[in-house]
């Protein structure tokens, strides 16, 4: 195992932050897996899962079982981890106003497509190596002056040539769920079964270029751009793993999640060893544009009528927003109904809603007309 530190540009005199990166297995060995935790810095469950992963990887290494390469960034966002306001950690948006930490990663596909024209062969395996080399080269030319931009480039540089990318997040209050691209539903299903995911969301054009799409997206974009020239396999499975809710930080869960991730690596030949039979899946993958995101119509106290994990039917009241100054006095409420049949899998923790606030998610099987491609992730 090798550990390196990547220094980020100093944001202020006397201050400097760094990323610590742990590498297991022979450098350059395949398949390569990449893990990072808490890119949204106030999502703590991933930080604990990463510690259990490191323990498992140390043991696998001691037993000589790491045949591919595994890269772990156990603390992906030291900038966000230092953002406290009035005693609370706020790690989703950059205080330096560059926005959501998990949006706006560089999209390498367009530049890479131009460079790859005429350079590919009829051999898909060779093309994978050529595409990886090109993506690394295009990324290496990108400049970052701001600390957050440098952080994003550093993280993407570690992951861009991986076969498997795991971005460990959590929701506000939620059941364990995954996001991946619709082209990787089979991998998503296996990982979901291993982790006991309640929901597996398949994305197509989520928008905003989050980290998982920045890693996996170039492959399907290049495949589409160069389909008449050469075969390009989708050589990167990237997933955002939502490790339940922000307060779900427990050693037993974290140890089980890390063990499940390591068993997935065994199934894919990154680590040797017998993972055992695949657990039965808790769900079938469903489309991200089938997620009904319920929105508060007015300000008020939020009262849920449905709990996490409950099935809801289209038209059923999921929550009420209590209008504190409405009529009749003491009984003014706006009922909020689900637009789809599905599973209530994530809720906002706060119980005071603002008008327009998205507060809860129901995973349905069918795409919903109001969900727009390119704007499928909440900010
Ligand atoms: Zn997140």
XYZ file of C-alpha atoms and ligand atoms in Angstrom:
380
model
C 0.000 0.000 0.000
C 1.238 3.450 -0.854
C -0.066 6.669 0.654
C 0.421 10.023 -1.002
C -0.749 13.516 -0.181
C -1.994 15.973 -2.762
C -1.672 19.575 -1.661
C -4.446 21.952 -2.680
C -3.689 25.623 -3.433
C -3.574 27.686 -0.255
C -6.855 29.620 0.041
C -5.470 32.127 2.533
C -2.065 32.942 4.020
C -1.196 30.405 6.684
C -3.772 27.855 5.505
C -3.358 24.810 3.331
C -5.450 21.690 2.855
C -4.598 18.334 1.367
C -6.069 15.113 0.058
C -4.716 11.831 1.326
C -4.785 8.975 -1.177
C -4.237 5.279 -0.397
C -3.334 2.879 -3.217
C -3.485 -0.905 -2.964
C -2.341 -3.519 -5.465
C 0.226 -3.237 -8.233
C 0.118 0.260 -9.808
C -1.607 0.079 -13.175
C -3.095 -3.381 -12.498
C -6.613 -4.071 -13.757
C -9.405 -3.885 -12.910
C -9.019 -0.582 -11.052
C -11.531 0.481 -8.403
C -11.790 3.971 -6.946
C -13.581 5.056 -3.755
C -14.109 8.502 -2.305
C -16.096 9.575 0.747
C -18.015 12.727 1.631
C -17.588 14.892 -1.445
C -20.611 16.530 0.156
C -18.719 17.127 3.343
C -21.724 17.022 5.690
C -22.516 13.450 4.646
C -20.625 11.570 7.331
C -21.652 7.897 6.848
C -19.204 7.506 3.931
C -16.298 8.684 6.075
C -16.903 5.782 8.451
C -17.498 3.263 5.641
C -14.159 4.325 4.103
C -12.385 3.516 7.375
C -13.889 0.024 7.370
C -12.928 -0.333 3.695
C -9.323 0.518 4.539
C -9.350 -2.152 7.251
C -10.681 -4.733 4.796
C -8.173 -3.724 2.131
C -5.255 -3.955 4.591
C -6.348 -7.472 5.420
C -6.752 -8.436 1.745
C -3.320 -7.033 1.074
C -1.763 -8.946 3.974
C -3.282 -12.113 2.493
C -1.952 -11.267 -0.986
C -5.463 -11.093 -2.450
C -5.416 -7.717 -4.232
C -4.972 -8.531 -7.893
C -6.239 -5.268 -9.416
C -5.640 -1.747 -8.139
C -7.739 -0.016 -5.482
C -7.528 3.717 -4.800
C -9.249 5.206 -1.745
C -9.682 8.883 -0.896
C -11.178 8.537 2.593
C -11.802 12.286 2.972
C -12.729 13.705 -0.423
C -13.588 17.242 0.594
C -11.395 18.870 3.241
C -12.666 22.281 2.091
C -16.281 21.480 2.916
C -15.333 19.780 6.194
C -14.085 23.122 7.493
C -17.277 25.010 6.650
C -19.090 25.711 9.908
C -21.700 28.396 10.308
C -23.319 29.142 13.637
C -22.121 25.835 15.003
C -23.302 23.677 12.110
C -21.309 21.877 9.438
C -22.544 22.918 5.985
C -20.700 20.874 3.385
C -22.905 20.676 0.304
C -22.195 24.068 -1.255
C -18.852 25.821 -1.435
C -18.701 28.898 0.823
C -16.466 30.361 -1.918
C -19.566 30.377 -4.144
C -18.492 27.840 -6.762
C -21.744 26.000 -6.015
C -22.594 22.416 -5.184
C -19.411 20.411 -4.587
C -20.827 17.515 -6.621
C -21.660 19.457 -9.760
C -19.656 21.063 -12.528
C -16.924 18.455 -12.949
C -15.149 18.839 -16.305
C -16.818 17.095 -19.232
C -13.905 15.582 -21.132
C -15.886 13.908 -23.921
C -15.968 16.659 -26.565
C -12.219 17.366 -26.579
C -11.386 13.662 -26.291
C -13.652 12.840 -29.267
C -11.759 15.249 -31.512
C -8.415 13.776 -30.505
C -9.578 10.201 -30.917
C -10.874 10.602 -34.465
C -8.808 8.345 -36.698
C -6.832 6.906 -33.752
C -9.014 3.947 -32.840
C -8.943 0.372 -34.075
C -11.339 -2.540 -34.535
C -10.080 -3.982 -31.241
C -12.332 -2.864 -28.345
C -9.701 -3.709 -25.697
C -7.091 -1.575 -27.429
C -9.620 1.240 -27.762
C -10.275 1.161 -24.020
C -6.579 1.752 -23.368
C -6.424 4.526 -25.988
C -9.523 6.258 -24.623
C -8.160 6.120 -21.069
C -4.869 7.581 -22.141
C -6.654 10.379 -24.013
C -8.958 11.174 -21.089
C -5.957 11.371 -18.751
C -4.132 13.648 -21.195
C -7.120 15.983 -21.706
C -7.642 16.207 -17.953
C -3.952 16.837 -17.264
C -4.111 19.944 -19.465
C -6.873 21.530 -17.371
C -5.806 24.379 -15.135
C -7.270 25.207 -11.750
C -6.509 28.315 -9.775
C -9.237 28.148 -7.155
C -8.962 25.648 -4.344
C -12.299 23.973 -5.120
C -11.504 23.656 -8.829
C -8.157 22.087 -7.924
C -9.943 19.658 -5.596
C -12.316 18.602 -8.395
C -9.487 18.108 -10.890
C -7.443 16.116 -8.366
C -10.349 13.778 -7.551
C -11.282 13.244 -11.188
C -7.635 12.584 -12.128
C -7.521 9.744 -9.593
C -10.741 8.187 -10.893
C -11.006 8.947 -14.605
C -9.297 5.748 -15.780
C -10.932 3.406 -13.249
C -13.131 0.458 -14.182
C -15.275 0.972 -11.063
C -15.967 4.283 -9.308
C -17.821 4.506 -5.984
C -18.761 7.980 -4.755
C -19.990 7.576 -1.163
C -22.739 10.016 -0.166
C -25.894 10.036 1.954
C -29.277 11.723 1.829
C -31.020 13.702 4.554
C -33.116 10.845 6.042
C -33.208 7.879 3.731
C -32.954 4.220 2.895
C -29.763 3.030 1.225
C -29.993 3.709 -2.525
C -27.784 3.996 -5.606
C -27.528 6.147 -8.689
C -25.925 4.841 -11.858
C -26.377 5.240 -15.593
C -29.120 3.391 -17.439
C -26.430 1.594 -19.454
C -25.137 -0.013 -16.262
C -28.349 -1.428 -14.860
C -26.844 -4.935 -14.568
C -23.871 -3.726 -12.506
C -26.239 -1.535 -10.493
C -28.447 -4.521 -9.777
C -25.515 -6.633 -8.517
C -24.131 -3.841 -6.341
C -27.631 -3.030 -5.085
C -28.226 -6.664 -4.107
C -24.858 -6.797 -2.356
C -25.575 -3.604 -0.369
C -29.255 -4.372 0.260
C -30.262 -1.190 -1.584
C -33.935 -0.253 -1.353
C -33.817 1.715 -4.612
C -31.523 1.686 -7.673
C -31.960 4.793 -9.799
C -30.941 4.720 -13.454
C -29.877 8.041 -14.900
C -29.926 9.294 -18.426
C -28.857 12.907 -18.757
C -29.133 13.810 -15.068
C -27.521 17.182 -15.791
C -25.044 19.244 -13.799
C -22.119 16.872 -14.434
C -21.780 15.257 -11.013
C -18.713 13.141 -10.245
C -20.186 9.782 -11.291
C -21.203 11.155 -14.686
C -17.826 12.880 -15.148
C -16.200 9.425 -14.797
C -18.620 7.207 -16.733
C -20.210 9.743 -19.106
C -17.247 10.149 -21.485
C -17.594 6.492 -22.451
C -21.177 6.646 -23.657
C -20.650 10.103 -25.174
C -17.571 8.879 -27.078
C -19.360 5.734 -28.117
C -22.150 7.848 -29.610
C -19.773 10.362 -31.211
C -17.487 7.750 -32.775
C -19.899 4.875 -33.379
C -19.171 4.804 -37.128
C -15.419 4.671 -36.550
C -14.708 2.063 -33.924
C -16.192 -0.033 -31.118
C -15.932 1.704 -27.729
C -17.121 -0.359 -24.744
C -18.552 1.377 -21.680
C -15.446 0.708 -19.626
C -16.311 2.619 -16.447
C -19.117 1.749 -14.036
C -19.581 4.752 -11.770
C -22.123 4.952 -8.998
C -23.191 7.365 -6.306
C -23.982 5.297 -3.220
C -26.366 7.024 -0.806
C -25.528 5.458 2.553
C -28.891 6.147 4.224
C -29.369 9.443 6.159
C -27.004 11.991 7.632
C -27.466 10.693 11.169
C -27.054 7.032 10.178
C -23.465 6.751 11.345
C -23.058 3.360 13.010
C -20.158 0.930 13.031
C -22.319 -2.113 12.357
C -23.856 -0.565 9.225
C -20.518 0.811 8.059
C -18.762 -2.534 8.511
C -21.535 -4.325 6.607
C -21.495 -1.728 3.801
C -17.710 -1.954 3.448
C -17.881 -5.765 3.400
C -20.529 -5.575 0.647
C -18.365 -3.218 -1.428
C -15.389 -5.549 -1.023
C -17.484 -8.553 -2.065
C -18.475 -6.611 -5.196
C -14.755 -6.157 -5.932
C -14.280 -9.894 -5.502
C -17.063 -10.601 -8.004
C -15.303 -8.337 -10.489
C -11.816 -9.752 -9.985
C -10.270 -6.717 -8.288
C -9.738 -8.769 -5.134
C -9.329 -12.536 -5.070
C -11.509 -14.689 -2.825
C -14.934 -16.209 -2.731
C -17.739 -13.669 -2.179
C -20.433 -16.333 -1.713
C -23.837 -16.284 -3.357
C -25.276 -12.897 -4.317
C -27.936 -11.864 -1.786
C -31.470 -11.558 -3.086
C -32.225 -8.105 -4.462
C -34.644 -5.838 -2.568
C -35.652 -3.922 -5.681
C -35.633 -3.671 -9.443
C -33.822 -0.647 -10.924
C -36.172 2.264 -11.678
C -35.666 5.417 -13.759
C -34.403 8.595 -12.102
C -37.032 10.512 -14.054
C -39.638 8.321 -12.338
C -38.743 9.765 -8.922
C -41.540 12.006 -7.696
C -39.881 14.870 -5.833
C -42.547 16.377 -3.591
C -42.462 20.135 -3.219
C -43.911 22.403 -0.545
C -46.439 24.871 -2.050
C -46.156 27.333 0.829
C -44.223 27.998 4.011
C -45.181 26.022 7.085
C -44.548 23.144 9.422
C -44.014 19.878 7.618
C -45.898 16.858 8.987
C -45.333 13.527 7.296
C -48.211 11.108 6.859
C -45.939 8.409 5.422
C -42.763 6.952 6.812
C -39.522 6.001 5.111
C -39.879 2.641 3.394
C -43.667 2.880 3.021
C -45.304 2.171 -0.312
C -47.479 5.066 -1.477
C -50.096 5.224 -4.211
C -50.544 8.026 -6.732
C -52.879 10.621 -5.219
C -52.207 9.571 -1.630
C -51.326 12.273 0.911
C -47.659 11.883 1.848
C -47.337 15.000 4.004
C -49.117 18.158 5.065
C -47.729 21.659 5.300
C -49.360 23.402 8.266
C -50.138 27.054 7.476
C -49.476 28.758 10.823
C -51.479 31.904 10.000
C -54.173 30.296 7.834
C -57.900 29.803 8.197
C -59.613 28.085 9.869
C -57.354 28.920 12.781
C -55.391 25.924 13.943
C -56.539 23.723 11.097
C -55.116 25.251 7.898
C -53.138 22.616 6.039
C -51.974 21.947 2.502
C -52.069 18.227 1.751
C -49.286 17.080 -0.570
C -49.981 14.051 -2.691
C -47.753 11.605 -4.513
C -47.828 11.776 -8.306
C -46.828 8.135 -8.681
C -47.155 4.723 -7.100
C -43.833 3.946 -5.485
C -41.592 3.693 -2.453
C -40.960 6.650 -0.145
C -37.178 6.412 0.179
C -35.865 9.852 1.188
C -37.141 12.765 3.285
C -35.811 16.122 4.366
C -34.794 16.245 8.031
C -35.950 19.813 8.659
C -39.583 20.179 9.547
C -40.086 23.803 8.494
C -40.733 24.101 4.755
C -40.233 27.065 2.445
C -42.382 27.540 -0.656
C -40.845 25.561 -3.501
C -38.778 23.407 -1.186
C -38.265 19.818 -2.269
C -38.745 17.675 0.784
C -39.309 14.051 -0.080
C -38.776 11.466 -2.823
C -40.926 8.581 -4.017
C -39.371 6.101 -6.454
C -41.859 5.095 -9.124
C -41.443 2.701 -12.045
C -42.631 4.991 -14.830
C -41.049 8.233 -16.066
C -42.977 11.319 -14.907
C -43.870 14.004 -17.446
C -42.789 16.886 -15.203
C -39.261 15.569 -14.672
C -36.933 17.181 -17.214
C -33.848 15.561 -18.702
C -30.747 17.552 -17.774
C -32.373 18.789 -14.548
C -32.943 15.588 -12.664
C -30.732 16.210 -9.627
C -31.786 18.575 -6.896
C -29.201 21.193 -6.183
Zn -24.271 13.986 -1.478
